[in-house]
Tab-separated table of C-alpha atoms in Angstrom:
chain	number	residue	atom	x	y	z
A	1	MET	CA	65.688	102.441	101.969
A	2	LEU	CA	67.882	99.527	102.667
A	3	GLN	CA	67.259	98.682	98.402
A	4	LEU	CA	69.174	102.119	97.946
A	5	LEU	CA	71.979	101.016	100.629
A	6	CYS	CA	72.554	97.702	98.911
A	7	GLU	CA	73.220	99.791	95.814
A	8	LEU	CA	75.648	101.903	97.501
A	9	TYR	CA	77.619	99.076	98.622
A	10	PHE	CA	77.702	97.438	95.885
A	11	LYS	CA	78.792	100.846	93.765
A	12	GLU	CA	81.556	101.281	96.394
A	13	LYS	CA	83.013	97.199	96.334
A	14	SER	CA	81.499	97.510	99.869
A	15	PHE	CA	80.412	93.517	98.671
A	16	ASN	CA	79.546	92.237	102.022
A	17	ASP	CA	78.084	94.951	103.520
A	18	CYS	CA	75.558	94.432	100.604
A	19	LEU	CA	74.653	90.913	101.432
A	20	CYS	CA	73.915	91.830	104.236
A	21	THR	CA	71.727	94.441	103.690
A	22	GLY	CA	70.285	92.347	101.103
A	23	ARG	CA	69.330	89.617	103.232
A	24	LYS	CA	68.253	92.111	105.741
A	25	LEU	CA	65.564	93.467	102.551
A	26	LYS	CA	65.060	89.894	101.588
A	27	ASN	CA	63.108	89.070	104.853
A	28	THR	CA	61.070	92.048	104.619
A	29	TYR	CA	58.961	90.389	101.783
A	30	LYS	CA	58.254	87.779	104.495
A	31	GLY	CA	58.227	84.647	101.436
A	32	GLU	CA	57.030	87.177	98.432
A	33	LYS	CA	59.019	87.009	95.331
A	34	ASN	CA	60.115	89.424	93.247
A	35	GLU	CA	61.278	89.016	89.766
A	36	THR	CA	62.837	92.382	89.639
A	37	LYS	CA	65.049	92.062	93.479
A	38	ALA	CA	66.179	88.848	91.550
A	39	THR	CA	67.260	90.215	88.558
A	40	GLN	CA	69.107	92.514	90.379
A	41	TRP	CA	71.084	90.585	92.350
A	42	LYS	CA	72.034	88.462	89.389
A	43	LYS	CA	73.812	90.826	87.830
A	44	TRP	CA	75.691	91.116	91.076
A	45	GLY	CA	76.277	87.907	91.415
A	46	ASN	CA	77.660	88.335	87.306
A	47	GLU	CA	79.882	91.210	88.164
A	48	LEU	CA	81.179	89.055	90.778
A	49	HIS	CA	82.064	86.757	88.341
A	50	LYS	CA	84.672	89.424	86.634
A	51	GLU	CA	86.500	90.033	89.599
A	52	SER	CA	86.836	86.433	90.498
A	53	LYS	CA	84.649	86.266	93.870
A	54	TYR	CA	83.414	82.845	93.944
A	55	ASP	CA	82.289	82.475	97.823
A	56	LEU	CA	80.669	86.215	97.191
A	57	MET	CA	79.108	84.957	94.247
A	58	ALA	CA	77.558	81.721	94.940
A	59	GLU	CA	75.732	83.024	97.486
A	60	TYR	CA	74.730	86.448	95.440
A	61	TYR	CA	72.969	83.914	93.594
A	62	THR	CA	71.600	81.858	96.409
A	63	LEU	CA	69.650	85.633	97.652
A	64	ALA	CA	68.538	85.951	93.792
A	65	LEU	CA	67.241	82.537	93.976
A	66	GLU	CA	64.713	82.962	97.399
A	67	PHE	CA	63.328	86.530	95.367
A	68	THR	CA	62.560	84.463	92.588
A	69	PRO	CA	59.091	82.897	91.833
A	70	THR	CA	58.694	79.376	91.074
A	71	SER	CA	57.176	80.035	88.057
A	72	LYS	CA	59.866	81.580	86.526
A	73	SER	CA	62.048	78.588	85.676
A	74	GLU	CA	64.195	80.339	82.990
A	75	THR	CA	65.198	82.403	85.347
A	76	VAL	CA	65.676	79.775	88.464
A	77	THR	CA	67.549	77.335	85.577
A	78	ALA	CA	70.126	80.107	84.591
A	79	VAL	CA	70.337	81.417	88.372
A	80	LEU	CA	71.448	77.803	89.288
A	81	SER	CA	73.540	77.491	85.696
A	82	ASN	CA	75.712	80.590	87.559
A	83	ARG	CA	75.856	79.376	90.747
A	84	CYS	CA	77.107	75.851	89.685
A	85	LEU	CA	79.996	77.557	87.795
A	86	ALA	CA	80.695	79.429	91.306
A	87	LEU	CA	80.369	75.853	93.565
A	88	ILE	CA	83.601	74.593	90.734
A	89	ASN	CA	85.255	77.219	91.209
A	90	LEU	CA	85.253	76.556	94.657
A	91	LYS	CA	85.905	73.279	93.728
A	92	LYS	CA	82.609	71.650	95.541
A	93	PHE	CA	81.588	69.799	93.658
A	94	ASN	CA	78.958	67.651	95.565
A	95	GLU	CA	77.106	70.919	95.621
A	96	ALA	CA	77.403	71.989	92.292
A	97	LEU	CA	76.166	68.801	91.013
A	98	ALA	CA	72.964	69.275	93.215
A	99	ASP	CA	72.780	72.840	91.326
A	100	ALA	CA	73.275	71.438	88.067
A	101	GLU	CA	70.665	68.080	88.695
A	102	LYS	CA	68.033	70.764	89.236
A	103	CYS	CA	68.980	72.581	86.550
A	104	THR	CA	68.561	70.084	83.820
A	105	LYS	CA	65.127	68.470	85.101
A	106	ILE	CA	63.062	72.132	85.799
A	107	ARG	CA	64.500	73.388	82.153
A	108	PRO	CA	65.369	69.359	80.536
A	109	LYS	CA	65.782	70.729	77.090
A	110	TRP	CA	67.959	73.610	77.562
A	111	PHE	CA	71.735	72.924	76.784
A	112	ARG	CA	73.537	74.519	79.884
A	113	GLY	CA	72.227	72.703	82.080
A	114	HIS	CA	73.596	69.448	81.331
A	115	SER	CA	76.982	70.965	80.448
A	116	ARG	CA	77.667	71.877	83.960
A	117	LEU	CA	76.117	68.821	84.817
A	118	GLY	CA	79.178	67.193	83.171
A	119	THR	CA	81.648	69.883	84.322
A	120	CYS	CA	80.686	68.707	87.501
A	121	LEU	CA	80.923	65.213	86.860
A	122	LEU	CA	84.318	65.616	85.254
A	123	HIS	CA	85.402	67.000	88.137
A	124	LEU	CA	84.059	64.083	89.892
A	125	LYS	CA	86.178	61.284	87.891
A	126	ARG	CA	82.805	60.435	86.285
A	127	ASN	CA	84.009	60.619	82.869
A	128	LYS	CA	81.756	58.188	81.225
A	129	ASP	CA	78.493	59.885	83.007
A	130	ALA	CA	79.944	63.454	81.995
A	131	LEU	CA	80.561	62.043	78.209
A	132	GLN	CA	76.700	61.492	78.343
A	133	ALA	CA	75.783	64.191	80.298
A	134	PHE	CA	78.091	66.919	77.215
A	135	CYS	CA	76.130	64.298	74.886
A	136	LYS	CA	73.041	65.296	76.049
A	137	ALA	CA	74.123	68.985	75.963
A	138	HIS	CA	74.982	68.909	72.441
A	139	THR	CA	72.083	67.743	71.327
A	140	CYS	CA	70.059	70.382	73.250
A	141	ALA	CA	72.007	72.977	71.556
A	142	VAL	CA	70.175	75.502	69.398
A	143	ASN	CA	72.421	77.827	67.679
A	144	ASP	CA	76.236	76.475	65.269
A	145	LYS	CA	78.717	78.573	68.563
A	146	GLU	CA	76.339	76.389	71.332
A	147	LYS	CA	76.561	73.362	68.912
A	148	GLN	CA	80.586	74.303	68.593
A	149	THR	CA	80.818	74.679	72.104
A	150	THR	CA	79.396	70.787	73.299
A	151	ALA	CA	81.093	69.578	70.564
A	152	GLN	CA	84.685	70.198	71.955
A	153	GLU	CA	83.287	68.996	75.472
A	154	VAL	CA	82.092	65.845	74.139
A	155	ILE	CA	85.006	65.387	72.373
A	156	SER	CA	87.745	66.427	74.888
A	157	THR	CA	85.998	63.952	77.065
A	158	ALA	CA	85.805	61.049	75.058
A	159	MET	CA	89.227	61.141	73.657
A	160	ASN	CA	90.456	60.726	77.458
A	161	ILE	CA	88.029	57.349	77.150
A	162	GLU	CA	89.440	53.829	76.241
A	163	GLY	CA	86.966	54.066	72.820
A	164	GLY	CA	85.577	56.517	73.860
A	165	GLU	CA	84.582	57.545	69.821
A	166	SER	CA	82.290	54.438	70.639
A	167	GLN	CA	80.847	56.221	73.612
A	168	ILE	CA	79.759	59.343	71.554
A	169	THR	CA	75.468	59.212	71.351
A	170	CYS	CA	74.635	62.585	70.069
A	171	PRO	CA	75.509	63.217	66.150
A	172	LEU	CA	77.652	65.548	65.213
A	173	SER	CA	77.074	67.177	62.174
A	174	PRO	CA	80.179	67.546	59.013
A	175	GLN	CA	80.071	71.342	59.537
A	176	VAL	CA	80.938	70.633	63.857
A	177	LEU	CA	83.351	68.095	62.878
A	178	GLN	CA	85.037	69.881	59.966
A	179	PHE	CA	84.638	73.489	62.652
A	180	LEU	CA	86.644	70.379	65.163
A	181	VAL	CA	89.647	69.058	62.888
A	182	LYS	CA	90.102	73.485	61.761
A	183	GLU	CA	90.195	74.260	65.681
A	184	ALA	CA	92.818	71.113	66.639
A	185	CYS	CA	95.076	72.758	64.226
A	186	GLU	CA	94.837	76.501	64.868
A	187	LYS	CA	95.661	75.254	68.719
A	188	ASN	CA	99.010	72.538	67.999
A	189	GLU	CA	96.118	70.287	69.410
A	190	TRP	CA	97.611	67.365	67.717
A	191	LYS	CA	96.450	64.488	70.153
A	192	LYS	CA	92.692	66.057	69.558
A	193	LEU	CA	93.529	65.801	65.744
A	194	ARG	CA	94.517	62.154	65.804
A	195	PHE	CA	91.586	61.408	68.364
A	196	LEU	CA	88.798	62.712	65.676
A	197	TYR	CA	91.301	61.129	62.352
A	198	LEU	CA	91.873	57.930	64.088
A	199	GLY	CA	90.017	57.220	67.531
A	200	THR	CA	91.404	56.586	70.395
A	201	ALA	CA	93.076	53.215	69.975
A	202	ALA	CA	93.987	53.726	66.375
A	203	SER	CA	93.849	49.751	65.471
A	204	LYS	CA	92.275	48.176	62.752
A	205	THR	CA	88.437	48.210	64.874
A	206	SER	CA	88.748	51.901	65.870
A	207	ARG	CA	87.781	54.665	63.746
A	208	GLY	CA	87.415	58.643	64.192
A	209	LEU	CA	85.083	60.338	63.603
A	210	ALA	CA	85.855	62.852	60.684
A	211	THR	CA	86.605	60.811	58.358
A	212	GLU	CA	84.698	62.495	56.042
A	213	CYS	CA	86.173	66.039	56.724
A	214	HIS	CA	89.185	67.501	54.420
A	215	ALA	CA	92.067	67.566	55.601
A	216	SER	CA	93.900	70.716	53.660
A	217	CYS	CA	93.789	72.506	56.482
A	218	VAL	CA	96.460	70.414	58.649
A	219	PRO	CA	100.152	71.920	58.755
A	220	LEU	CA	101.779	69.257	57.890
A	221	ASP	CA	105.398	70.603	58.549
A	222	LEU	CA	104.235	71.151	62.244
A	223	LEU	CA	102.205	68.185	63.119
A	224	ILE	CA	105.476	65.693	61.736
A	225	GLU	CA	107.311	67.497	64.692
A	226	SER	CA	104.835	66.253	67.323
A	227	ASP	CA	105.257	63.523	69.392
A	228	VAL	CA	102.019	62.637	68.980
A	229	ASN	CA	101.057	58.346	68.924
A	230	ASN	CA	101.063	56.739	65.224
A	231	LEU	CA	101.315	59.700	63.787
A	232	HIS	CA	102.996	57.868	60.628
A	233	LYS	CA	99.215	56.484	60.764
A	234	LEU	CA	98.188	59.275	60.674
A	235	VAL	CA	99.497	61.309	58.246
A	236	THR	CA	99.039	58.730	55.886
A	237	VAL	CA	95.088	58.844	57.133
A	238	LEU	CA	95.077	62.947	56.328
A	239	LEU	CA	97.201	62.772	52.821
A	240	GLU	CA	94.008	60.138	52.295
A	241	HIS	CA	91.474	62.914	53.222
A	242	GLY	CA	92.999	66.218	51.107
A	243	LEU	CA	96.249	67.050	52.968
A	244	ARG	CA	98.296	69.585	50.743
A	245	ARG	CA	100.487	67.996	48.643
A	246	GLN	CA	102.084	70.536	48.175
A	247	ASP	CA	102.901	70.597	51.394
A	248	TYR	CA	104.510	67.100	50.755
A	249	GLU	CA	106.206	67.816	47.557
A	250	VAL	CA	107.907	71.378	48.482
A	251	VAL	CA	109.555	70.507	51.933
A	252	PRO	CA	111.557	67.818	50.835
A	253	LYS	CA	111.790	66.884	54.669
A	254	LEU	CA	108.623	66.124	54.758
A	255	HIS	CA	109.101	63.446	51.721
A	256	PHE	CA	111.955	62.429	53.695
A	257	TRP	CA	110.124	61.912	57.208
A	258	LEU	CA	107.529	59.749	54.965
A	259	GLN	CA	109.806	57.447	53.807
A	260	TRP	CA	111.929	56.975	56.345
A	261	LYS	CA	109.100	55.828	59.281
A	262	ARG	CA	107.603	53.099	56.327
């Protein structure tokens, strides 16, 4: 009966009534676990994410954890990760950090837990620790999508740390770096492009990460209209890395700009 009431309340979007009834249902189990019920509350928590009801979302995941057998590590960590996300959205960063740390302890080779940990650390202004967490996430990433997502987190964090390129502890493959270059161009993220090719300091000792990446995808005419630092040096490096010479030759203002900046 209580289970049916939960389903009815949720269908009617009476989410608080559903939660209260769910807690009563959990009490009838007297400490016993039930993976089917855990999966149901996790699924409902996911639905609440779509509704941006983060406070209820966190409570639903808490109930899901109470139903989850401790032996089901993948389910436990998935719910912890989701509750961590809810807490981040609620700006409860220390509580979120605790969930992320539990997640990485239980399932140390899962990229998502380390990614959540990095996000929490960023919000707590612990940028260097966050970078190391994102590097760990990238190391644990399995498929291309995971590698690309975690690489974005690594670069976005490193570029806000002085000498950040030298503090990246995970290898970024040429394929991933080329993806990042292309993405930066598509989104007009010129500061990120600058970081990829020049590093943070753009000095004689600073070296970018994408030195082996082709620059043919860079829209030079848009780049020179930006206010990114060390623009002349960036354009010079890009030309050395395959920036399309026809753009330089066909658009007169590009030739004028390069000459003027010398």
